[in-house]
Amino acid sequence: MPVLDYEVIVLLTFAVMIFSLIIQFALKTTFKKYSKVASETGITAEQAAKAILREAGVAGITFGRVRGELTDYYDPSHGTICLSDSVSGSSSIAAIAVAAHECGHAIQNDKGVLIYRIRHALAPVASISSRIGGYLATAGILLSYYFDSSSSSLSYYVLTGGIFLYFISVLFYLVMVPVEYDASNRALRIIKELGLVGDSQTRGCKKVLRAAGRTYVIALASVALTLLRLVSIRGRRSRR
């Protein structure tokens, strides 16, 4: 009896792919909708971000520009918040929400939030291990299919090594989900406290941030299912 039902995992993977497309579409639609809603305060996203950082007591953050839409990020190594073309200079509540979220990460870093520090430490390792793990896992699968039984032990260990390395990337996404939600919650709280948007507009900010948060959840589900698929393949190969 198989350890894992490979067919079920494949079906779940397709389901996650479909949900991923739906969630990405929902994020873009939500962002586009609230990008057309100007903040009642008239404040721009960058101005809002600076106000949030002052309120949180975070100093030394510089601002940069990055091309694209929803490509905004916080760079802790340089203390820089890079805002995208659709956010920088905009006074929409969507832009303010996105900029505030990046401020949330700057606050996490400044306050030494443990889970953020873990994510920051895992990021470079996960980036490398996911690539190498994928190559090793593929090599192990090919060895088991195209070579005789004398190479079965080798293919098993190569595949196991790939699974171990890929597991690190799953850990990264597992940590990233609460980090992203925490950053959004911090952002929303300060937006409300400072009145950076109209009272009735905070709900729109929340919808934008929640839509973005769901993309990280689906990404976690995707990498987790890939890991399960590899484990299932290893189980099937070891019983041949």
Short mmCIF file of C-alpha atoms in Angstrom, two decimals:
data_model
loop_
_atom_site.label_atom_id
_atom_site.label_comp_id
_atom_site.label_asym_id
_atom_site.label_seq_id
_atom_site.Cartn_x
_atom_site.Cartn_y
_atom_site.Cartn_z
CA MET A 1 0.00 0.00 0.00
CA PRO A 2 1.57 3.35 -0.98
CA VAL A 3 2.67 5.74 1.72
CA LEU A 4 1.06 8.62 -0.14
CA ASP A 5 -1.63 8.55 -2.80
CA TYR A 6 0.20 10.13 -5.70
CA GLU A 7 -2.93 10.56 -7.82
CA VAL A 8 -4.64 12.54 -5.05
CA ILE A 9 -1.56 14.76 -4.69
CA VAL A 10 -1.58 15.45 -8.43
CA LEU A 11 -5.27 16.39 -8.32
CA LEU A 12 -4.63 18.68 -5.36
CA THR A 13 -1.74 20.26 -7.25
CA PHE A 14 -4.00 21.07 -10.20
CA ALA A 15 -6.59 22.46 -7.78
CA VAL A 16 -3.95 24.70 -6.19
CA MET A 17 -2.87 25.89 -9.64
CA ILE A 18 -6.44 26.90 -10.44
CA PHE A 19 -6.88 28.63 -7.08
CA SER A 20 -3.56 30.40 -7.61
CA LEU A 21 -4.83 31.89 -10.89
CA ILE A 22 -8.06 32.93 -9.19
CA ILE A 23 -6.22 34.54 -6.27
CA GLN A 24 -3.80 36.37 -8.58
CA PHE A 25 -6.74 37.66 -10.61
CA ALA A 26 -8.55 38.73 -7.42
CA LEU A 27 -5.45 40.59 -6.20
CA LYS A 28 -5.01 42.48 -9.47
CA THR A 29 -8.73 43.26 -9.62
CA THR A 30 -8.83 44.47 -6.01
CA PHE A 31 -5.70 46.56 -6.44
CA LYS A 32 -7.02 48.09 -9.66
CA LYS A 33 -10.37 48.89 -8.02
CA TYR A 34 -8.88 50.70 -5.05
CA SER A 35 -6.17 52.33 -7.15
CA LYS A 36 -8.99 54.47 -8.50
CA VAL A 37 -10.08 55.54 -5.00
CA ALA A 38 -8.12 58.58 -3.80
CA SER A 39 -7.45 58.93 -0.10
CA GLU A 40 -9.70 61.51 1.52
CA THR A 41 -6.63 62.95 3.23
CA GLY A 42 -4.86 63.59 -0.09
CA ILE A 43 -1.64 62.07 1.24
CA THR A 44 0.59 60.09 -1.15
CA ALA A 45 1.84 56.58 -0.53
CA GLU A 46 5.39 57.75 0.19
CA GLN A 47 4.17 60.45 2.55
CA ALA A 48 2.03 57.88 4.33
CA ALA A 49 4.98 55.53 4.60
CA LYS A 50 7.17 58.22 6.15
CA ALA A 51 4.44 59.07 8.64
CA ILE A 52 4.12 55.40 9.60
CA LEU A 53 7.86 55.05 10.12
CA ARG A 54 7.99 58.19 12.26
CA GLU A 55 5.11 56.92 14.39
CA ALA A 56 6.89 53.59 14.85
CA GLY A 57 10.19 55.27 15.68
CA VAL A 58 12.01 53.73 12.72
CA ALA A 59 14.74 56.01 11.37
CA GLY A 60 17.21 55.84 8.49
CA ILE A 61 14.88 54.35 5.87
CA THR A 62 15.35 55.63 2.33
CA PHE A 63 12.93 55.29 -0.57
CA GLY A 64 13.58 54.03 -4.07
CA ARG A 65 11.62 53.23 -7.20
CA VAL A 66 11.09 49.90 -8.94
CA ARG A 67 9.37 49.23 -12.23
CA GLY A 68 6.15 47.31 -12.59
CA GLU A 69 2.99 46.77 -10.58
CA LEU A 70 2.89 45.14 -7.14
CA THR A 71 6.68 44.74 -7.27
CA ASP A 72 7.20 46.77 -4.09
CA TYR A 73 9.65 45.46 -1.52
CA TYR A 74 11.67 46.33 1.58
CA ASP A 75 15.42 45.76 1.39
CA PRO A 76 16.72 45.31 4.97
CA SER A 77 20.37 45.14 3.89
CA HIS A 78 20.24 48.72 2.59
CA GLY A 79 17.37 50.04 4.70
CA THR A 80 15.39 50.91 1.59
CA ILE A 81 11.71 50.69 0.71
CA CYS A 82 11.28 50.44 -3.06
CA LEU A 83 7.88 51.48 -4.35
CA SER A 84 6.57 50.43 -7.76
CA ASP A 85 5.42 52.73 -10.56
CA SER A 86 1.78 52.15 -9.61
CA VAL A 87 2.40 53.05 -5.95
CA SER A 88 5.06 55.74 -5.80
CA GLY A 89 3.49 59.19 -5.99
CA SER A 90 -0.05 57.83 -5.92
CA SER A 91 -2.57 58.97 -3.32
CA SER A 92 -4.91 56.02 -3.82
CA ILE A 93 -5.83 53.89 -0.84
CA ALA A 94 -4.44 50.83 -2.64
CA ALA A 95 -1.04 52.51 -2.98
CA ILE A 96 -1.09 53.63 0.65
CA ALA A 97 -1.94 50.09 1.78
CA VAL A 98 0.94 48.57 -0.20
CA ALA A 99 3.45 51.17 1.00
CA ALA A 100 2.25 50.70 4.57
CA HIS A 101 2.78 46.95 4.26
CA GLU A 102 6.43 47.46 3.32
CA CYS A 103 6.74 49.76 6.32
CA GLY A 104 5.44 46.84 8.37
CA HIS A 105 8.50 44.86 7.30
CA ALA A 106 10.81 47.75 8.17
CA ILE A 107 9.20 47.89 11.62
CA GLN A 108 9.60 44.12 12.04
CA ASN A 109 13.28 44.42 11.21
CA ASP A 110 13.82 47.43 13.46
CA LYS A 111 12.06 45.82 16.44
CA GLY A 112 13.85 42.51 15.92
CA VAL A 113 10.66 40.47 15.52
CA LEU A 114 11.82 36.85 15.85
CA ILE A 115 9.78 35.34 13.05
CA TYR A 116 10.96 38.08 10.66
CA ARG A 117 14.57 37.38 11.61
CA ILE A 118 14.03 33.68 10.92
CA ARG A 119 12.56 34.45 7.52
CA HIS A 120 15.42 36.82 6.70
CA ALA A 121 17.95 34.15 7.66
CA LEU A 122 16.18 31.46 5.64
CA ALA A 123 15.70 33.55 2.49
CA PRO A 124 19.16 33.13 0.86
CA VAL A 125 19.40 29.48 1.92
CA ALA A 126 15.91 28.69 0.62
CA SER A 127 16.63 30.40 -2.70
CA ILE A 128 19.65 28.17 -3.32
CA SER A 129 18.26 24.97 -1.81
CA SER A 130 15.03 25.08 -3.83
CA ARG A 131 16.98 25.22 -7.10
CA ILE A 132 19.57 22.60 -6.16
CA GLY A 133 16.90 20.44 -4.53
CA GLY A 134 14.82 20.52 -7.69
CA TYR A 135 17.80 19.48 -9.84
CA LEU A 136 18.75 16.67 -7.45
CA ALA A 137 15.20 15.38 -7.24
CA THR A 138 14.90 15.38 -11.04
CA ALA A 139 18.25 13.58 -11.34
CA GLY A 140 17.11 10.96 -8.84
CA ILE A 141 13.87 10.35 -10.73
CA LEU A 142 15.70 10.05 -14.08
CA LEU A 143 18.20 7.60 -12.59
CA SER A 144 15.39 5.38 -11.34
CA TYR A 145 13.62 5.39 -14.72
CA TYR A 146 16.46 5.07 -17.21
CA PHE A 147 19.08 2.95 -15.47
CA ASP A 148 19.03 -0.62 -14.24
CA SER A 149 18.35 -1.78 -10.70
CA SER A 150 22.04 -1.48 -9.74
CA SER A 151 21.55 2.29 -9.64
CA SER A 152 18.39 2.14 -7.51
CA SER A 153 20.24 2.94 -4.28
CA LEU A 154 21.99 5.86 -5.91
CA SER A 155 18.74 7.25 -7.32
CA TYR A 156 17.07 6.85 -3.91
CA TYR A 157 19.77 8.82 -2.12
CA VAL A 158 19.96 11.50 -4.81
CA LEU A 159 16.18 11.96 -4.67
CA THR A 160 16.26 11.99 -0.86
CA GLY A 161 18.93 14.71 -0.93
CA GLY A 162 16.79 16.75 -3.30
CA ILE A 163 13.74 16.33 -1.04
CA PHE A 164 15.72 17.44 2.01
CA LEU A 165 16.95 20.59 0.27
CA TYR A 166 13.48 21.37 -1.11
CA PHE A 167 12.06 21.01 2.40
CA ILE A 168 14.03 24.13 3.39
CA SER A 169 12.08 26.19 0.87
CA VAL A 170 8.83 24.83 2.34
CA LEU A 171 10.00 25.98 5.77
CA PHE A 172 10.70 29.41 4.30
CA TYR A 173 7.17 29.76 2.96
CA LEU A 174 5.77 28.38 6.20
CA VAL A 175 7.49 31.20 8.07
CA MET A 176 6.75 33.80 5.42
CA VAL A 177 2.95 33.56 5.70
CA PRO A 178 2.72 34.82 9.32
CA VAL A 179 5.44 37.40 8.62
CA GLU A 180 3.40 38.88 5.77
CA TYR A 181 0.17 38.92 7.77
CA ASP A 182 1.92 40.49 10.73
CA ALA A 183 3.32 43.25 8.51
CA SER A 184 -0.16 43.94 7.13
CA ASN A 185 -1.71 44.02 10.59
CA ARG A 186 0.92 46.49 11.79
CA ALA A 187 0.30 48.64 8.72
CA LEU A 188 -3.47 48.67 9.15
CA ARG A 189 -3.21 49.53 12.83
CA ILE A 190 -1.03 52.58 12.20
CA ILE A 191 -3.11 53.67 9.20
CA LYS A 192 -6.11 53.79 11.52
CA GLU A 193 -4.23 55.46 14.38
CA LEU A 194 -2.85 58.23 12.17
CA GLY A 195 -5.97 58.62 10.05
CA LEU A 196 -3.98 58.33 6.83
CA VAL A 197 -7.15 57.51 4.91
CA GLY A 198 -10.79 58.31 5.57
CA ASP A 199 -12.53 56.24 8.24
CA SER A 200 -14.66 54.53 5.63
CA GLN A 201 -11.61 53.79 3.46
CA THR A 202 -9.69 51.59 5.90
CA ARG A 203 -11.85 48.68 4.78
CA GLY A 204 -10.53 49.12 1.24
CA CYS A 205 -6.95 49.07 2.54
CA LYS A 206 -7.71 45.88 4.41
CA LYS A 207 -9.15 44.22 1.30
CA VAL A 208 -6.01 45.04 -0.70
CA LEU A 209 -3.72 43.65 1.99
CA ARG A 210 -5.81 40.54 2.56
CA ALA A 211 -5.87 39.83 -1.18
CA ALA A 212 -2.08 40.09 -1.24
CA GLY A 213 -1.78 37.87 1.84
CA ARG A 214 -3.70 35.06 0.19
CA THR A 215 -1.05 34.82 -2.54
CA TYR A 216 1.50 33.75 0.08
CA VAL A 217 -0.87 31.12 1.46
CA ILE A 218 -1.39 29.59 -1.97
CA ALA A 219 2.36 29.71 -2.62
CA LEU A 220 2.91 27.72 0.58
CA ALA A 221 0.31 25.18 -0.52
CA SER A 222 2.02 24.87 -3.90
CA VAL A 223 5.53 24.19 -2.57
CA ALA A 224 4.15 21.84 0.11
CA LEU A 225 2.35 19.76 -2.52
CA THR A 226 5.48 19.65 -4.66
CA LEU A 227 7.36 18.28 -1.66
CA LEU A 228 4.63 15.68 -1.04
CA ARG A 229 4.75 14.70 -4.71
CA LEU A 230 8.52 14.13 -4.49
CA VAL A 231 8.14 12.08 -1.30
CA SER A 232 5.44 10.00 -2.97
CA ILE A 233 7.64 9.38 -6.02
CA ARG A 234 10.48 8.28 -3.76
CA GLY A 235 8.15 5.84 -2.00
CA ARG A 236 6.97 4.40 -5.31
CA ARG A 237 10.55 4.07 -6.67
CA SER A 238 11.81 2.35 -3.48
CA ARG A 239 9.14 -0.35 -3.79
CA ARG A 240 9.92 -1.22 -7.41
#
